[in-house]
Structure formats: structure tokens, C-alpha cells
XYZ file of C-alpha atoms in Angstrom:
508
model
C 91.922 101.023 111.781
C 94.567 101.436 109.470
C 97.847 103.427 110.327
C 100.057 105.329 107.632
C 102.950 107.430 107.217
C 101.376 110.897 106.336
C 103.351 114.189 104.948
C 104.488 114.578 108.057
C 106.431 111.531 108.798
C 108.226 112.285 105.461
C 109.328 115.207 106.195
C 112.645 116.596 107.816
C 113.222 115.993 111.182
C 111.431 118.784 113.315
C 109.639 119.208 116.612
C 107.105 116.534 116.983
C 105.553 118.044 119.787
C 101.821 118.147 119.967
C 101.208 115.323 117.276
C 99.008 112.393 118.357
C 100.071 108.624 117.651
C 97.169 106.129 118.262
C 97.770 102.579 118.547
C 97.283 99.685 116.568
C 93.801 98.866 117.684
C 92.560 102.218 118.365
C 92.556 101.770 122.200
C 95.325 104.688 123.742
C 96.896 107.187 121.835
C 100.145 109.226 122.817
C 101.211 112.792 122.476
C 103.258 115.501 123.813
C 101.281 118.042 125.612
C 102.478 121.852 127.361
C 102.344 122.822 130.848
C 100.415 125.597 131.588
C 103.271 127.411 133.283
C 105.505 129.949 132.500
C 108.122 128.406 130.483
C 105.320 126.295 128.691
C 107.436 122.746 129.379
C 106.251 119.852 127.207
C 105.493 116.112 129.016
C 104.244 113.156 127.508
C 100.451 112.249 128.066
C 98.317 109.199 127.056
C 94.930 109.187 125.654
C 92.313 105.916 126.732
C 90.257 105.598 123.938
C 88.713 102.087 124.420
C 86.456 103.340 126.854
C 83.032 104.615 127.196
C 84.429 108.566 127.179
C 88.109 109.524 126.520
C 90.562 110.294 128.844
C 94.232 111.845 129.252
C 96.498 110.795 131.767
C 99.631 112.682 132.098
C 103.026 110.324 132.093
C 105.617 113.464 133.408
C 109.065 112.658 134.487
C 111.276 114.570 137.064
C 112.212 116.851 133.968
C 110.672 118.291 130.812
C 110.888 117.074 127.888
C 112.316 118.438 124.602
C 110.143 118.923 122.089
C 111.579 116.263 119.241
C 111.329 113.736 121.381
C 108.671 110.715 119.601
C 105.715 108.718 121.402
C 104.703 105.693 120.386
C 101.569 103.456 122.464
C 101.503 100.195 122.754
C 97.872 98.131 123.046
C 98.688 96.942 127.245
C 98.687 101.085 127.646
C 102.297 101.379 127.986
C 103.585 104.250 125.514
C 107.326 103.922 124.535
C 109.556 107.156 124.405
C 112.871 107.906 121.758
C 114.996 110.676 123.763
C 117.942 112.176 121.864
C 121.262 112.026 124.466
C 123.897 113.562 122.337
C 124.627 111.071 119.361
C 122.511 108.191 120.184
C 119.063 108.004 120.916
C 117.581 106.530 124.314
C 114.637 104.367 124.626
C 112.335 103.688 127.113
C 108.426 102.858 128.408
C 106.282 105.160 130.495
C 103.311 103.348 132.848
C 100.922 105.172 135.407
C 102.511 104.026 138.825
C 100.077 105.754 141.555
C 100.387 109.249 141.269
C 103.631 109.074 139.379
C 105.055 107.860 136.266
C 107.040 104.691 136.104
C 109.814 104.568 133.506
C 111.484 101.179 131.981
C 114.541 101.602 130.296
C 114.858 99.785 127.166
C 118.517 100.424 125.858
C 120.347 103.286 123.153
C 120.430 103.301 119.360
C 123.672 104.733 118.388
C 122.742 107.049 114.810
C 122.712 110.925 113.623
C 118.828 109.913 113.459
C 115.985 107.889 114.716
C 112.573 107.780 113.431
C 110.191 105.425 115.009
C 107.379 103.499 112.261
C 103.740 103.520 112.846
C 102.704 100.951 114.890
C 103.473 97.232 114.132
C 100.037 95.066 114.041
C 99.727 93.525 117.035
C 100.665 96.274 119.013
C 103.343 94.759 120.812
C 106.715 95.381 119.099
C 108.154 99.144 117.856
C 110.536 99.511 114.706
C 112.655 102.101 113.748
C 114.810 103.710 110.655
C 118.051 104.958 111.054
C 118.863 106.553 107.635
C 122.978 106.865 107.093
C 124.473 108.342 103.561
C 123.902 105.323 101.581
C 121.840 102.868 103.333
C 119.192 102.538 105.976
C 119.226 100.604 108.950
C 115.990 98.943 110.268
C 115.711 98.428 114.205
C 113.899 96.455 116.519
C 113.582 98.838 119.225
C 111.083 97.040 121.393
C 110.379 93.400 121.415
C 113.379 91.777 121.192
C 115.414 90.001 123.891
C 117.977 91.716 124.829
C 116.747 95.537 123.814
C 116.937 97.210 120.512
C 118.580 95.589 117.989
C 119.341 95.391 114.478
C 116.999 93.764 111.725
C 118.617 94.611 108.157
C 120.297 97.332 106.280
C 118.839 98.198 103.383
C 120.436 100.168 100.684
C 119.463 103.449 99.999
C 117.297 106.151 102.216
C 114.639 104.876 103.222
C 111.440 106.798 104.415
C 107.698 106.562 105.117
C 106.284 102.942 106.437
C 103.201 101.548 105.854
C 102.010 98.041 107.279
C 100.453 95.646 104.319
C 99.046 92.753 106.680
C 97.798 91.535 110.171
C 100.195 90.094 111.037
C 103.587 92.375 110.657
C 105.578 90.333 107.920
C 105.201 92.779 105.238
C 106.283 95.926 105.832
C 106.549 98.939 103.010
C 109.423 101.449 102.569
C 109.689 104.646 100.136
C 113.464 103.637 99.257
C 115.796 106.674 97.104
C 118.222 105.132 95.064
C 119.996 105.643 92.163
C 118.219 109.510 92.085
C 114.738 107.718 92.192
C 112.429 106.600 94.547
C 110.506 103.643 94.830
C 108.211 101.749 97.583
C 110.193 97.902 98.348
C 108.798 95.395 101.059
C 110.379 93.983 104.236
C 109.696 91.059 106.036
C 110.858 91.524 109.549
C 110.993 88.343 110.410
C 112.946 86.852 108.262
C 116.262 88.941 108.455
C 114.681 91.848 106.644
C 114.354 90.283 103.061
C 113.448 92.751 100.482
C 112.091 93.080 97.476
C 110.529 95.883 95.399
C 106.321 96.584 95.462
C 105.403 99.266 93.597
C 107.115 100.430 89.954
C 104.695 102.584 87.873
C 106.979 103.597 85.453
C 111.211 102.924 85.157
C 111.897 106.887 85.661
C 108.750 107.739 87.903
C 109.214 108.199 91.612
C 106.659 106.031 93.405
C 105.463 106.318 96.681
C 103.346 104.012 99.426
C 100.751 106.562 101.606
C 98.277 104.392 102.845
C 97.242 100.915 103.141
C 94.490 98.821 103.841
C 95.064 94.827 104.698
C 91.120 94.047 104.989
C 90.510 95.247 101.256
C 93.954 95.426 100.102
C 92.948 98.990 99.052
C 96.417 101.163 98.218
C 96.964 105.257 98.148
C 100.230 106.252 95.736
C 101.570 109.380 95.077
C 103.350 109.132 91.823
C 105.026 111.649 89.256
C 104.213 109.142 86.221
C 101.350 111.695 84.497
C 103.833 114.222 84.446
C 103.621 115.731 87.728
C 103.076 114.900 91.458
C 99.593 113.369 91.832
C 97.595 111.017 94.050
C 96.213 107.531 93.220
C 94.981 104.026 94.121
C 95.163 100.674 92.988
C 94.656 97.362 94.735
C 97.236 94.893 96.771
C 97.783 92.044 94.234
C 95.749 93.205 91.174
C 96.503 93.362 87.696
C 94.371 96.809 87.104
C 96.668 99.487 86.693
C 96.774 102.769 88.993
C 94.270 105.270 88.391
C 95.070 108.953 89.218
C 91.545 110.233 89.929
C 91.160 114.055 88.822
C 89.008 115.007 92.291
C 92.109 113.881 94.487
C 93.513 117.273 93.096
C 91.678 119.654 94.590
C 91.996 123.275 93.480
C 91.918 125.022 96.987
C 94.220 123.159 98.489
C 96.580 119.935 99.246
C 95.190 116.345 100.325
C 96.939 113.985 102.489
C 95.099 110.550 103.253
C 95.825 109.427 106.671
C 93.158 107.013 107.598
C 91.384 104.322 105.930
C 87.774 102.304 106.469
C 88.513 98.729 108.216
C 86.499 95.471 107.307
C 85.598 96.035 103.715
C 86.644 92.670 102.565
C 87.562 92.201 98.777
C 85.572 95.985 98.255
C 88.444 98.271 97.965
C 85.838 100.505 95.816
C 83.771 100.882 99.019
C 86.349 101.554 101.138
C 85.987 105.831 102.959
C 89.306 107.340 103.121
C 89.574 110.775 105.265
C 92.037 113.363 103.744
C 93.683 116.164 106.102
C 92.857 119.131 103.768
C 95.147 122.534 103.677
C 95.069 125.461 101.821
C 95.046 128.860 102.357
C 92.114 129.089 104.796
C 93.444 126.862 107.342
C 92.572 123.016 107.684
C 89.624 120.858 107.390
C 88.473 117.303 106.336
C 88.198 115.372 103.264
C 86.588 112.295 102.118
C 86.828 109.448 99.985
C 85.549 106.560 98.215
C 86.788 104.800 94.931
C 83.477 104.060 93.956
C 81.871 107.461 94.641
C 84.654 109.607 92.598
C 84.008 113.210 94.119
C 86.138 114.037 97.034
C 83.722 115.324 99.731
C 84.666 118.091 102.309
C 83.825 119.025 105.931
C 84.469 121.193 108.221
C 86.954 120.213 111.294
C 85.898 120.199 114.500
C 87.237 122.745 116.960
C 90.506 122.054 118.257
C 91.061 118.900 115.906
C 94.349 117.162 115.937
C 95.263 117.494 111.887
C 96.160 114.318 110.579
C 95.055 111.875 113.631
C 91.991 109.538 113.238
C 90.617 106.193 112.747
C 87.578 104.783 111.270
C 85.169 101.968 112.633
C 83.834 99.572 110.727
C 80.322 100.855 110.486
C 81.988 103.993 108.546
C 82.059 106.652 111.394
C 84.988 108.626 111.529
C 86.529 109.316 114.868
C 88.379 112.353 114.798
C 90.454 113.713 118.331
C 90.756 117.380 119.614
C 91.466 119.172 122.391
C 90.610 122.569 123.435
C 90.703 124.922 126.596
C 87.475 123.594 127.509
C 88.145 119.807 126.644
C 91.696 118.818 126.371
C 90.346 115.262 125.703
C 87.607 114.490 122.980
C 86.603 112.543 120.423
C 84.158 113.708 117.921
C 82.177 111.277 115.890
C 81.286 112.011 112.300
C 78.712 109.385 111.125
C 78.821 109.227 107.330
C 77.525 105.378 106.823
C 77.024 104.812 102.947
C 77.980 107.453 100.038
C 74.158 108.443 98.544
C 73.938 107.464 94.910
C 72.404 109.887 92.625
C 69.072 108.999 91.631
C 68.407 107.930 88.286
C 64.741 108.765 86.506
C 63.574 105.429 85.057
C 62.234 105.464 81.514
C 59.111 105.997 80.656
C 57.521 103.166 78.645
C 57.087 104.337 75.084
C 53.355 103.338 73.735
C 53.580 101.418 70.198
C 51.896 103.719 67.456
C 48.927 101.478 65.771
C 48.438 101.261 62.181
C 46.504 103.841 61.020
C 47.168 106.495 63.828
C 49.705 108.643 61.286
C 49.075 109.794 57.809
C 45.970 109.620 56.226
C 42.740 107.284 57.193
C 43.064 103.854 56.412
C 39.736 102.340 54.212
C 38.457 98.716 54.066
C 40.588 96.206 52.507
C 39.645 92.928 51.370
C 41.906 90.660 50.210
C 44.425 90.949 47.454
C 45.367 88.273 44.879
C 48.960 88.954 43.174
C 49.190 87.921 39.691
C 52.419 86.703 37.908
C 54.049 88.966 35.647
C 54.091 88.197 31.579
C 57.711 88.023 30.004
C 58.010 88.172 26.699
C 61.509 88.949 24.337
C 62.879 92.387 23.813
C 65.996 93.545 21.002
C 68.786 91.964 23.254
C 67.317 88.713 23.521
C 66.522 89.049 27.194
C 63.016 88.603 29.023
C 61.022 91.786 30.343
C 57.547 92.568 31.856
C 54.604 93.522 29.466
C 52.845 96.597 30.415
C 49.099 95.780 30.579
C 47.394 98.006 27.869
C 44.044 99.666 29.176
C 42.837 99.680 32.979
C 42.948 96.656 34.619
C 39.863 94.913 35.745
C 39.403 94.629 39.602
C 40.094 91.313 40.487
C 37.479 89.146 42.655
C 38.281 87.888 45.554
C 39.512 84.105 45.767
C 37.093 81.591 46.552
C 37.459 79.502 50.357
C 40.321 77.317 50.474
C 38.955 73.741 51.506
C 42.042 72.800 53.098
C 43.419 74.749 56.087
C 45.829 77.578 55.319
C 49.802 76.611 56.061
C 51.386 78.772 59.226
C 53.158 81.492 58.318
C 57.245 81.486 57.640
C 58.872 82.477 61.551
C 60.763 86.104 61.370
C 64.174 86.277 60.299
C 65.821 86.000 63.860
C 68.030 89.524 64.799
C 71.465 89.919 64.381
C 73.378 89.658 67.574
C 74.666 93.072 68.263
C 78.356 93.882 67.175
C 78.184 91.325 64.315
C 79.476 92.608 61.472
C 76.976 93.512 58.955
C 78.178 92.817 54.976
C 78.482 96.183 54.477
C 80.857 96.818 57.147
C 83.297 94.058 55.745
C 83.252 96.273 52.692
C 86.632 98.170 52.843
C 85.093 100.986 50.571
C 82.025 101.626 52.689
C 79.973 101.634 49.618
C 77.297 99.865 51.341
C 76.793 102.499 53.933
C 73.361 104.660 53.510
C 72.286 108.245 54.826
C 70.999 107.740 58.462
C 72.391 104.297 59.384
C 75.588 104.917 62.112
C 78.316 103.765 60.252
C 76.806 102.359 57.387
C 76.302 99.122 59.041
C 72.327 99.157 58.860
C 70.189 97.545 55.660
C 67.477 99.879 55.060
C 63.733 97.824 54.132
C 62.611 99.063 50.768
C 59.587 101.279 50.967
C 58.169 99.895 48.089
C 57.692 96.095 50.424
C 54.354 95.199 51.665
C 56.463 93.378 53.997
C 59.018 94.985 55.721
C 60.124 91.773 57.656
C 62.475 90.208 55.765
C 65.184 91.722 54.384
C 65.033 94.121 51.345
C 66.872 93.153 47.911
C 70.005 95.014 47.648
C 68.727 95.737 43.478
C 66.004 98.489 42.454
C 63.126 97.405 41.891
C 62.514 99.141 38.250
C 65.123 97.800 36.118
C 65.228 97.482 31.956
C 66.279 93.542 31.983
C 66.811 90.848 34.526
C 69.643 90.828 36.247
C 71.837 87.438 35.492
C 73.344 85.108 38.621
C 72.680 87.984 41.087
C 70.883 86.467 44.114
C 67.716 87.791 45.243
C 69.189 88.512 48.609
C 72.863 89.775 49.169
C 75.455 87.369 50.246
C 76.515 87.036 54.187
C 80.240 88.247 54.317
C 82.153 86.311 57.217
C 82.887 88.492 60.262
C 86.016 89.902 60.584
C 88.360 88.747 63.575
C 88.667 90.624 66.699
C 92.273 90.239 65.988
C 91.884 91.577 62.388
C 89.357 94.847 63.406
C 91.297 98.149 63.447
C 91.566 99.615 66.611
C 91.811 103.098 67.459
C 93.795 102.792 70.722
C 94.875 99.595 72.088
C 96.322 101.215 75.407
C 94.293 101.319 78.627
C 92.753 104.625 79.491
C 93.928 104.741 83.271
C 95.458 108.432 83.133
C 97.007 111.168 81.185
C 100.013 108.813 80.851
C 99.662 105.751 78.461
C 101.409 102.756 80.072
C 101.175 99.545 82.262
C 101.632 99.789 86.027
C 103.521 96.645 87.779
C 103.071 96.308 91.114
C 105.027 93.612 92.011
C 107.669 92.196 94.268
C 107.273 91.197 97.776
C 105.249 88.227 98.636
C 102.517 90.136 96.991
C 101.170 88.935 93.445
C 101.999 90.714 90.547
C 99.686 93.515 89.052
């Protein structure tokens, strides 16, 4: 399961009551749910999601909460709390104890504002950002020795946070600086080092959605073709980022907030589900690379927008909670994308000689006889037209020895060799129905079509002098040397490499 900052994370502060956090290996999951009393009080609650059917246990305190207060689970089923208490924000972990709640207080974070990461992998430590005016400090809010504590400061505002690996060293941040926005990478554990990932374009603003470590599978959202617009690439690839045209739908936004686990080295295979909204309320979108059409459902009742994980076999688990069930999981098995069937060719029957045109007679055989030269006004040799019909000539007597094999075929030109007439900078070599001019038409007046035809007429007044029978091969023009029409990749409306680089991650 792969967990990712979504539209929501990046947006103002606001009440995060009623959104659902799951943890990093899909076990529990944490929200705030409402009382059904009167004044319609909010307390935390923790979903088991490991077992055979989901549960909710409620983790209320001796007071309600307020509504902006954030949950976060951890994998041994403990779920960690951020309270605001006027200008610093309190931490602490919430346990089923009986029929209570037990509460372990972790320490304060003294900042205007808190906002706890997704889930570290591993699902035993909880980070933090604390945004100030020019900089952006990242906390260790549980895991450390002695309670929360500082990791780096990072200049600009940071925002968003996706995890790139298994193992929590690399961790990606949507920094602002300088009036633009790109994603840089962390490494927690070693004092917060920093360096930048993802650079489309010098003046673009680049940002990190979603990430997959298995595949290495990444979801941008860049301005570089001109306009806000979602894409993908690949962790460590040199490919640029493509901006595929069915991530825009026309009826409404996308957001990607879960990705397809275990697809190693296939980040084209790789589902991704979309939260979908428009107009006509929310449903569910999906993904692949390699199938290029955005495919929509509809949600199931009560669905928590923006919550889910995938398993590896490529069902999507999606949570909701109604009057009926507060607690449920619905399953949508979609397996493998169908690919469209393709109608194989039909075998083409060779036509035999004879089949078009006119009948075909006997023939016997045919015994060509040398033309007679003899010496016209300009001194040069030409053929004697025989006067009178010409007698029928027998046919040759049985040779005694045995007849010599026949010459092998002219072997074919390799395709995308360039033909002599191609080489020709004038084109005068092209003829009517060959594409481009690059094809040597036989001569309709050869027997014997399988050689290749003499580039001269065959009626001509006088020999021609030092012409070859047979045209001269040109030598092939360079790759280097070809014109080319457009050198630039075709990736998307904008022309122009994409670096993703910086990090610990290779260059691409």
C-alpha cells in the first residue's frame, strides 16, 4: 500500500474531522467520528483492518474533541493524537485500556502550525512540518528519545510528503521558494540533508502526489504545458514526464491517492485509483500507464473520499461507513486491464500466372538471337531492322551436357537503406506511385522482372557511351547527415527535457 499527500493535505488548515488515515501496512486506520447526541461531539475512533471483518473501536477521552485535531495510527494499534493548546501543539497516544481509553503523553511542539506526514514506513515513528515565514521545520514527533524533537529546517514552505522507499530515508517535500515551487528530498536520518528531486522546467512549479517504492512509479502535477496538469514518470529514469490527455477529465477533477503495491520494475502496470469530483458529487477513478484511458466507477455508499489501499492481486479496498454500517470495507476486484482485441490478418492467396488478363497458350521454348550492328552517318553502331517477316525459329536441339543452375536472386534491400535515388538532392529519380521516390520501378518491357531494370529506355537512336548497364550504388547517407524534421521528444504539448534529479535518486 502506498500512502500520499492528496489535495487535501495541501490545502489550508481546516477541520480534519471525519477524514480516515490508514497505516503503513494497511492494518488500523484512524479517524474522528460524531456522537450521536445533541451537540454532535467529535472523539477519535480506530478502525482494525487486518482482520477477517473490520471493526471500530472508539478511543474517547473525558472530553470532546475539537474538530482540527489530526490522527495518525501506528502498526502495534496505537493511534497518535496532535491537540492544539493555545500556541503549541500537544502530542500524545491513545490505546484500548478495558472499557476506557488509555492516553500517553508524548510532549508539545511550540509553532503557529502543525501538520503531521503520512505515515513513515515501518509504522513506528510520526513526522511533522511546522511551516514559519521563510523556512520549514521538520519534527520528529514520535520515536525519538526524549519526545518530539527537531530534525532540520529547511528553507522555504514546505508542503505535501510523500515516502520514496521502505525504509524511511527518503522523504519528498513540495518546497516554495523564490515564487516557485519544487519537490526536494530529505533523509531523516541523517540530519535532514536535502537536495532537490524533481525540476521539469526552470520556471515550472513541480509537484510530488504519489509514489510508489516497489515500481518506482511517480504522479506530478506540473504547470510546464502551459497550465496545471497531471503526469507520471519513473523514480530514477531518464524518460521524460508524460502528461497523459485522459488524466484531464472533462466532468470533473482527479486526485490520485492510492497506488498498486508489488509491481516490481512495471511502473506501466501499476492501477492507480483517482478520487473523482465534479459537479455530480464524487466517485472513483482508475488508472494504468499502460492502458491510457482513465476508467470510472461508481462509489460505494457512504465511501470515505480519498481513503484506500490496494493489494497486490489488484483489488481495491475502499472504506465507508453508513447508518447501517459505520465500519466497512468494500472490495472492488479489477485484476488485469482487458486489452482490446486485435483481428489477425487474413492470409492473402498468391494470384497464379494466367489467372488475370487474357488466356495464356502453349509455349515452347524461345531462342534469342543477337542483334546485327552495322554504321550509321555519325559513325556510331545501330540495330538493322530485319526486312520481311521473320521465319519462326526451331527449337534448339538437346544439350548433351547438363544445363548450369540458375544465377541466385538479387538479395533485398534492408529496409531504411537509402535507395540512389533518395541520395539525389533533386529527387529526379523519384517516379509516380513509389512513396517518396525511393522505389526502382522493373521495366515492363523485361521477361524478367527479377533483377533490376536499366535506368535507360530501351528504344534509343545510338548506343549510349560509358553508361553502365545498371545504375551506380550511391553510399548511404549518415544518420548524422539525414535531415530531420524534429529532433525534440514528443512527451507533451511542451518541447523540452525533464530532469529528475537530486536526492540519492539517479538522474532522469
Amino acid at each position: 500500500m502506498t500512502i500520499c499527500a492528496t489535495e487535501d493535505t495541501m490545502a489550508p488548515a481546516g477541520p480534519l474531522a471525519g477524514r480516515l488515515t490508514i497505516a503503513a501496512d494497511g492494518s488500523y486506520a484512524a479517524r474522528l467520528a460524531r456522537h450521536d447526541d445533541a451537540a454532535g461531539s467529535w472523539f477519535p475512533e480506530r478502525w482494525t483492518l487486518s482482520g477477517p471483518e473490520p471493526y471500530a473501536v472508539p478511543l474517547q477521552g473525558t472530553q470532546p474533541e475539537e474538530p482540527d485535531s489530526a490522527l495518525l495510527p501506528l502498526t502495534d494499534g496505537r493511534v497518535l493524537i496532535l491537540r492544539r493548546v493555545a500556541d503549541r501543539f500537544a502530542a500524545s497516544l491513545l490505546y484500548p485500556a478495558g472499557p476506557g481509553t488509555g492516553e500517553l503523553l508524548l510532549g508539545a511542539v511550540a509553532a503557529p502550525r502543525l501538520t503531521l506526514l503520512p505515515p513513515a514506513p515501518g509504522g513506528t515513528l510520526a513526522y511533522a512540518l511546522a511551516p514559519e515565514a521563510d523556512h520549514t521545520m521538520l519534527w520528529l514527533v514520535h520515536g525519538g528519545a526524549n519526545g518530539p524533537a527537531p530534525v532540520t529546517r529547511i528553507p522555504g514552505r514546505c508542503t505535501g510528503g510523500v515516502w520514496l522507499d521502505r525504509s524511511g530515508r527518503l522523504l519528498a517535500l513540495d518546497r516554495e521558494l523564490d515564487g516557485r515551487t519544487k519537490t526536494v528530498v530529505v533523509d531523516p536520518e541523517r540530519g535532514g540533508e536535502t537536495g532537490l528531486l524533481l525540476q521539469i522546467t526552470e520556471e515550472s512549479n513541480d509537484r510530488l502526489l504519489l509514489a510508489d517504492p516497489d515500481s518506482g512509479l511517480l504522479l506530478v502535477h506540473s504547470d510546464a504545458p502551459g497550465h496545471g496538469r497531471l503526469g507520471w514518470g519513473v523514480l530514477g529514469s531518464s524518460l521524460p514526464v508524460r502528461f497523459p490527455e485522459c488524466l484531464r477529465p472533462a466532468n470533473g477533477t482527479a486526485t490520485p491517492f492510492a497506488v498498486q503495491p508489488g509491481q516490481m520494475l512495471a511502473p506501466e502496470s501499476c492501477a492507480v485509483a483517482f478520487r473523482m469530483a465534479g459537479p455530480n458529487g464524487t466517485w472513483l477513478g482508475v488508472w494504468r500507464p499502460s492502458g491510457r484511458r482513465l476508467r470510472q466507477y461508481p462509489a460505494p455508499e457512504g465511501w470515505l473520499p480519498g481513503t484506500g489501499l490496494w493489494t497486490a492481486d489488484g483489488d481495491l479496498l475502499l472504506p465507508y461507513a453508513t447508518e447501517a454500517e459505520p465500519c466497512g470495507v468494500a472490495r472492488l476486484a479489477l485484476g488485469v486491464e482487458p486489452v482490446e482485441r486485435v483481428r489477425a490478418v487474413e492470409p492473402v492467396e498468391p494470384v497464379r500466372p494466367g489467372e488475370a488478363g487474357r488466356p495464356m497458350g502453349p509455349m515452347g521454348p524461345v531462342r534469342q538471337v543477337a542483334p546485327t550492328w552495322t554504321a550509321g552517318r555519325t559513325g556510331r553502331a545501330r540495330p538493322v531492322a530485319p526486312e520481311g517477316p521473320v521465319a519462326p525459329v526451331a527449337p534448339p536441339a538437346e544439350p548433351s551436357r547438363p544445363a548450369e543452375p540458375a544465377a541466385p536472386e538479387e538479395a533485398v534491400k534492408p529496409e531504411g537503406a537509402v535507395q540512389p535515388d533518395e541520395a539525389s538532392p533533386s529527387g529526379t529519380g523519384a517516379r509516380d506511385g513509389a512513396p517518396n521516390g525511393a522505389e526502382i520501378v522493373p521495366d515492363t518491357a523485361d521477361a524478367d522482372n527479377r533483377s533490376t531494370a536499366s535506368a535507360q529506355p530501351q528504344a534509343m537512336d545510338a548506343e549510349p557511351a560509358h553508361i553502365p548497364g545498371h545504375p551506380q550504388t550511391c553510399r548511404p547517407v549518415p544518420l548524422q547527415e539525414a535531415p530531420l524534421a524534429a529532433r525534440q521528444t514528443r512527451w507533451s504539448v511542451i518541447s523540452g527535457p525533464v530532469r529528475i534529479s537530486g536526492g540519492g535518486c539517479a538522474a532522469g
